[in-house]
Amino acid sequence: MPDLNDATRGRILYGGDYNPEQWPEETWQEDVRLMRQAGVTSVTVGVFSWARLEPAPGAYDFGWLDRLLDLLHAHGIGVVLATPTASPPPWLGHRHPETLPQAENGTTVWYGSRNQFCASSPTYRRHAAAITEQLAARYGAHPALTMWHVNNEYGTHCWCDATAAHFRRWLQDRHGTLEELNSAWGTAFWSQHYAEWDEILPPRQAQYIRNPAQLLDFARFTSDALLECYTAEHAIVARHSPAVPVTTNHMPFWRGQDGWAWAKEQDVVALDIYPDPDAALGAQHGALVQDLARSMAGGPWMLMEQATGAVNWRPVNRPKPAGLNRLWSLQAVARGADAICFFQWRQSRQGAEKFHSAMLPHSGTGNRTFREVTTLGADLDRLGPHVSGTPVTAGTALLHDWDAWWASEQPGRPSELLDYQENVTAWHRALWEANHTTDLAHPAADLTRYRLVVIPSLYLLTDAALDNLAAYVRTGGTLVTGYFTGVADHQDRIRPGGVDARLREVLGLAAVHQWWPLNEGETLRCTGTEDFRGTLWAEELETAGAEVVARYADGELAGHPAVTRHTHGEGTAWYLSTRPEPDALRALLTRAAREAGLRPAAEHLPAGVEAVRRGELLFLLNHGPQQASCELPGHWEDLLTGKPATGSLTLERHGAAVLRPAAP
Ligand code: GLA
């Protein structure tokens, strides 16, 4: 199977989405000249071009794309060619309203924006396959083609009748019989028993809380239905160009697609990232989603889209301050990206995104944005031969599973303040601040290469995952488990005893008797060998062999264990029944990492300096508000400047160094 290396060929791809159909052809000449000037090596073309390519059903217009690809090729710019199926033309919705998605309450989602397709609609699929076939046949052997990009940010949901029929087929595959389905969904509750398949619907708008197992299966189904659309187009383009890698771009930490399942079907994992430049922890959000992309890919990945400055979809859209675009791009390289691209090359004059930043802004080339884009192009050109294809090695895995996410965020639960993504972010932050490079992993994945495995909270754990975790600890691993974990099985049935018995044995706990969610802003003092304040959640635990690291000192649970630690087989298992405040969580995870024999990527760095190792290189990234002075052990060369770096290294605000070991 082709992979990202087939497109990068030892470089870092640099460029962005290019939408030349928004401009007269004279502009294209200027575009390619400026692309060369900026060091652009790759552009993504055609993402939203369906109406231009097929202005009427079956009537194709490829002349402009022929000229464009030839022009780009003549200037040495590679093309990531997109299938345009994310934005069907108005004629499709007009002639075939059944291709338009329906919301939970039955209203139609019309054309006039983008993404208005129902993944289960046979008519949509037929038309999407036809335009894909045309493109693939025409350009599959074009010398400019380096990669296929299928659709764009798959994320639609639909509750229409075609979806209902498709959902039933999916349920038949999963559950086999109606009896099994009724059992899996617990339909004895509230008189929900299904007597015929045709009675089953997607979970449409209803009077009160809907069946959680039905909601869970619908989330799984929707991810699978979209994935079928992806794999159908992937198969078409791969048939015409078997040596060209195929990808689609994921939204960062996106709830709607099971990333582990999707990554298996993609030759290249591609990610769009838009951290808020104004957010104190924007850099950590970037690191988290980059770690997820690398983990999904199992190696180098592609940063398909980011913004050079402001986006246009936040309530207030602020530009990136000087240097931040370069810093965050280098962060992605540090964390495994072999392609750094933007949305988009030339800023649009019209349409919904005319205020979204681009590589080439409305004001042209005489501005900081374009200068920074050009500098970054030169940086990446220099770094390419040293990093492209090299791995990032993490000693820690943070376990993440879309099934658990879907199951844990349904109505009718103990606390609506539990936010899966926010909790993952908090735990990742603790490791990120301590410069422990962390992969994300599925709970049933092979964990043996990690010294430390952490679970922020996985409400749902399958039998396979629980057996995997038990074996991991038994054979010497260190596991740190957060609250509300191992509670439900694969169908969202509560495990006997409330928390799975295998997990309790690993943790040295007899029982979790009660969950005690905390109110907004409420904290509980915890004391012991670690003193801290717990937030969000607490539990009434009964230990069975675990050492108590900290007890609740306040409130109804005063005197009860809050944090425990247990030796199981050759390993150690911690349990955190509350979420310590950020500094304390970092201290706890740092202690567990140290006891597990892990060292951070670099030590004694000023706060705000991120350190990541990629291959033999050490990336230092200054996210702090001012200059930072770093003491370096040994001798290095900074690949960005070509200068030796020994002893003390000063990083400007938003400054970065990419250090290679050097002879003294
Ligand atoms: C996403 C889309 C792009 C564009 C950007 C704007 O990443 O894929 O087409 O809309 O958002 O931030």
PDB file of C-alpha atoms in Angstrom, residues 42-162:
ATOM      1  CA  SER A  42       2.026  20.923  -2.729  1.00  0.00           C
ATOM      2  CA  VAL A  43      -1.507  22.216  -3.202  1.00  0.00           C
ATOM      3  CA  THR A  44      -4.854  20.556  -2.619  1.00  0.00           C
ATOM      4  CA  VAL A  45      -7.161  21.191  -5.509  1.00  0.00           C
ATOM      5  CA  GLY A  46     -10.814  20.513  -6.232  1.00  0.00           C
ATOM      6  CA  VAL A  47     -12.185  20.089  -2.708  1.00  0.00           C
ATOM      7  CA  PHE A  48     -15.364  22.034  -3.498  1.00  0.00           C
ATOM      8  CA  SER A  49     -15.358  21.959  -7.301  1.00  0.00           C
ATOM      9  CA  TRP A  50     -18.241  19.621  -8.089  1.00  0.00           C
ATOM     10  CA  ALA A  51     -20.542  22.264  -9.600  1.00  0.00           C
ATOM     11  CA  ARG A  52     -17.679  23.519 -11.750  1.00  0.00           C
ATOM     12  CA  LEU A  53     -16.625  20.038 -12.869  1.00  0.00           C
ATOM     13  CA  GLU A  54     -20.140  18.737 -13.520  1.00  0.00           C
ATOM     14  CA  PRO A  55     -22.339  21.790 -14.128  1.00  0.00           C
ATOM     15  CA  ALA A  56     -25.257  19.578 -15.139  1.00  0.00           C
ATOM     16  CA  PRO A  57     -25.835  15.873 -14.499  1.00  0.00           C
ATOM     17  CA  GLY A  58     -23.382  13.877 -16.607  1.00  0.00           C
ATOM     18  CA  ALA A  59     -22.030  16.996 -18.392  1.00  0.00           C
ATOM     19  CA  TYR A  60     -18.401  17.397 -17.416  1.00  0.00           C
ATOM     20  CA  ASP A  61     -16.038  20.340 -17.780  1.00  0.00           C
ATOM     21  CA  PHE A  62     -12.447  19.339 -17.134  1.00  0.00           C
ATOM     22  CA  GLY A  63     -10.689  21.812 -19.419  1.00  0.00           C
ATOM     23  CA  TRP A  64      -9.848  24.252 -16.639  1.00  0.00           C
ATOM     24  CA  LEU A  65      -8.544  21.493 -14.384  1.00  0.00           C
ATOM     25  CA  ASP A  66      -6.399  20.096 -17.208  1.00  0.00           C
ATOM     26  CA  ARG A  67      -4.817  23.516 -17.646  1.00  0.00           C
ATOM     27  CA  LEU A  68      -4.377  24.000 -13.937  1.00  0.00           C
ATOM     28  CA  LEU A  69      -2.685  20.661 -13.273  1.00  0.00           C
ATOM     29  CA  ASP A  70      -0.370  21.176 -16.232  1.00  0.00           C
ATOM     30  CA  LEU A  71       0.517  24.651 -14.977  1.00  0.00           C
ATOM     31  CA  LEU A  72       1.246  23.407 -11.458  1.00  0.00           C
ATOM     32  CA  HIS A  73       3.297  20.541 -12.795  1.00  0.00           C
ATOM     33  CA  ALA A  74       5.295  22.848 -15.034  1.00  0.00           C
ATOM     34  CA  HIS A  75       6.221  24.816 -11.900  1.00  0.00           C
ATOM     35  CA  GLY A  76       7.170  21.756  -9.886  1.00  0.00           C
ATOM     36  CA  ILE A  77       4.188  21.936  -7.551  1.00  0.00           C
ATOM     37  CA  GLY A  78       2.613  18.622  -6.617  1.00  0.00           C
ATOM     38  CA  VAL A  79      -1.154  18.194  -6.520  1.00  0.00           C
ATOM     39  CA  VAL A  80      -3.271  16.565  -3.864  1.00  0.00           C
ATOM     40  CA  LEU A  81      -6.404  16.073  -5.913  1.00  0.00           C
ATOM     41  CA  ALA A  82      -9.697  16.037  -4.070  1.00  0.00           C
ATOM     42  CA  THR A  83     -12.907  14.316  -4.969  1.00  0.00           C
ATOM     43  CA  PRO A  84     -15.455  17.120  -4.734  1.00  0.00           C
ATOM     44  CA  THR A  85     -18.121  15.070  -3.004  1.00  0.00           C
ATOM     45  CA  ALA A  86     -18.325  17.126   0.210  1.00  0.00           C
ATOM     46  CA  SER A  87     -20.295  19.810  -1.570  1.00  0.00           C
ATOM     47  CA  PRO A  88     -22.815  18.487  -4.077  1.00  0.00           C
ATOM     48  CA  PRO A  89     -24.041  20.994  -6.652  1.00  0.00           C
ATOM     49  CA  PRO A  90     -27.517  22.503  -6.292  1.00  0.00           C
ATOM     50  CA  TRP A  91     -28.808  20.375  -9.161  1.00  0.00           C
ATOM     51  CA  LEU A  92     -28.371  17.223  -7.098  1.00  0.00           C
ATOM     52  CA  GLY A  93     -30.496  18.459  -4.188  1.00  0.00           C
ATOM     53  CA  HIS A  94     -32.981  20.098  -6.547  1.00  0.00           C
ATOM     54  CA  ARG A  95     -33.553  17.018  -8.686  1.00  0.00           C
ATOM     55  CA  HIS A  96     -33.044  14.491  -5.905  1.00  0.00           C
ATOM     56  CA  PRO A  97     -34.195  15.945  -2.595  1.00  0.00           C
ATOM     57  CA  GLU A  98     -33.699  12.476  -1.096  1.00  0.00           C
ATOM     58  CA  THR A  99     -29.931  13.175  -1.150  1.00  0.00           C
ATOM     59  CA  LEU A 100     -30.391  15.994   1.354  1.00  0.00           C
ATOM     60  CA  PRO A 101     -29.956  15.167   5.022  1.00  0.00           C
ATOM     61  CA  GLN A 102     -32.797  15.364   7.501  1.00  0.00           C
ATOM     62  CA  ALA A 103     -32.343  16.540  11.059  1.00  0.00           C
ATOM     63  CA  GLU A 104     -33.588  14.654  14.115  1.00  0.00           C
ATOM     64  CA  ASN A 105     -36.910  16.466  13.907  1.00  0.00           C
ATOM     65  CA  GLY A 106     -37.413  15.668  10.227  1.00  0.00           C
ATOM     66  CA  THR A 107     -36.525  19.071   8.793  1.00  0.00           C
ATOM     67  CA  THR A 108     -34.489  19.090   5.590  1.00  0.00           C
ATOM     68  CA  VAL A 109     -30.964  20.509   5.501  1.00  0.00           C
ATOM     69  CA  TRP A 110     -30.894  22.393   2.205  1.00  0.00           C
ATOM     70  CA  TYR A 111     -28.205  23.335  -0.286  1.00  0.00           C
ATOM     71  CA  GLY A 112     -26.783  26.849  -0.213  1.00  0.00           C
ATOM     72  CA  SER A 113     -23.860  26.016   2.070  1.00  0.00           C
ATOM     73  CA  ARG A 114     -21.882  22.733   1.875  1.00  0.00           C
ATOM     74  CA  ASN A 115     -21.950  19.152   3.191  1.00  0.00           C
ATOM     75  CA  GLN A 116     -25.628  18.712   2.337  1.00  0.00           C
ATOM     76  CA  PHE A 117     -25.578  14.996   1.660  1.00  0.00           C
ATOM     77  CA  CYS A 118     -27.038  11.932   3.317  1.00  0.00           C
ATOM     78  CA  ALA A 119     -24.366   9.231   3.587  1.00  0.00           C
ATOM     79  CA  SER A 120     -27.014   6.527   3.215  1.00  0.00           C
ATOM     80  CA  SER A 121     -28.638   7.936   0.103  1.00  0.00           C
ATOM     81  CA  PRO A 122     -28.077   5.554  -2.823  1.00  0.00           C
ATOM     82  CA  THR A 123     -28.594   8.495  -5.209  1.00  0.00           C
ATOM     83  CA  TYR A 124     -25.884  10.574  -3.526  1.00  0.00           C
ATOM     84  CA  ARG A 125     -23.534   7.619  -3.526  1.00  0.00           C
ATOM     85  CA  ARG A 126     -24.182   6.925  -7.213  1.00  0.00           C
ATOM     86  CA  HIS A 127     -23.461  10.500  -8.232  1.00  0.00           C
ATOM     87  CA  ALA A 128     -20.423  10.744  -5.941  1.00  0.00           C
ATOM     88  CA  ALA A 129     -19.011   7.549  -7.452  1.00  0.00           C
ATOM     89  CA  ALA A 130     -19.616   8.839 -10.982  1.00  0.00           C
ATOM     90  CA  ILE A 131     -17.725  12.125 -10.564  1.00  0.00           C
ATOM     91  CA  THR A 132     -14.961  10.296  -8.682  1.00  0.00           C
ATOM     92  CA  GLU A 133     -14.655   7.769 -11.497  1.00  0.00           C
ATOM     93  CA  GLN A 134     -14.385  10.574 -14.052  1.00  0.00           C
ATOM     94  CA  LEU A 135     -11.680  12.376 -12.090  1.00  0.00           C
ATOM     95  CA  ALA A 136      -9.714   9.253 -11.349  1.00  0.00           C
ATOM     96  CA  ALA A 137      -9.801   8.065 -14.962  1.00  0.00           C
ATOM     97  CA  ARG A 138      -8.710  11.450 -16.232  1.00  0.00           C
ATOM     98  CA  TYR A 139      -6.010  12.365 -13.709  1.00  0.00           C
ATOM     99  CA  GLY A 140      -4.930   9.037 -12.177  1.00  0.00           C
ATOM    100  CA  ALA A 141      -1.750   9.086 -14.246  1.00  0.00           C
ATOM    101  CA  HIS A 142      -1.170  12.849 -14.290  1.00  0.00           C
ATOM    102  CA  PRO A 143       2.467  13.580 -13.355  1.00  0.00           C
ATOM    103  CA  ALA A 144       1.425  16.365 -10.942  1.00  0.00           C
ATOM    104  CA  LEU A 145      -0.673  13.984  -8.848  1.00  0.00           C
ATOM    105  CA  THR A 146       0.951  13.074  -5.516  1.00  0.00           C
ATOM    106  CA  MET A 147      -2.046  12.120  -3.405  1.00  0.00           C
ATOM    107  CA  TRP A 148      -5.819  11.716  -3.493  1.00  0.00           C
ATOM    108  CA  HIS A 149      -7.954  13.580  -0.998  1.00  0.00           C
ATOM    109  CA  VAL A 150     -11.413  12.065  -0.671  1.00  0.00           C
ATOM    110  CA  ASN A 151     -14.297  14.387   0.279  1.00  0.00           C
ATOM    111  CA  ASN A 152     -13.572  16.814   3.150  1.00  0.00           C
ATOM    112  CA  GLU A 153     -14.039  16.572   6.910  1.00  0.00           C
ATOM    113  CA  TYR A 154     -16.707  13.871   6.860  1.00  0.00           C
ATOM    114  CA  GLY A 155     -19.125  14.996   9.519  1.00  0.00           C
ATOM    115  CA  THR A 156     -22.740  14.901   8.373  1.00  0.00           C
ATOM    116  CA  HIS A 157     -25.522  13.233  10.306  1.00  0.00           C
ATOM    117  CA  CYS A 158     -28.900  12.231   8.948  1.00  0.00           C
ATOM    118  CA  TRP A 159     -32.111  10.768  10.344  1.00  0.00           C
ATOM    119  CA  CYS A 160     -34.095  10.312   7.077  1.00  0.00           C
ATOM    120  CA  ASP A 161     -35.943   7.239   5.830  1.00  0.00           C
ATOM    121  CA  ALA A 162     -33.007   6.030   3.699  1.00  0.00           C
TER     122      ALA A 162
END
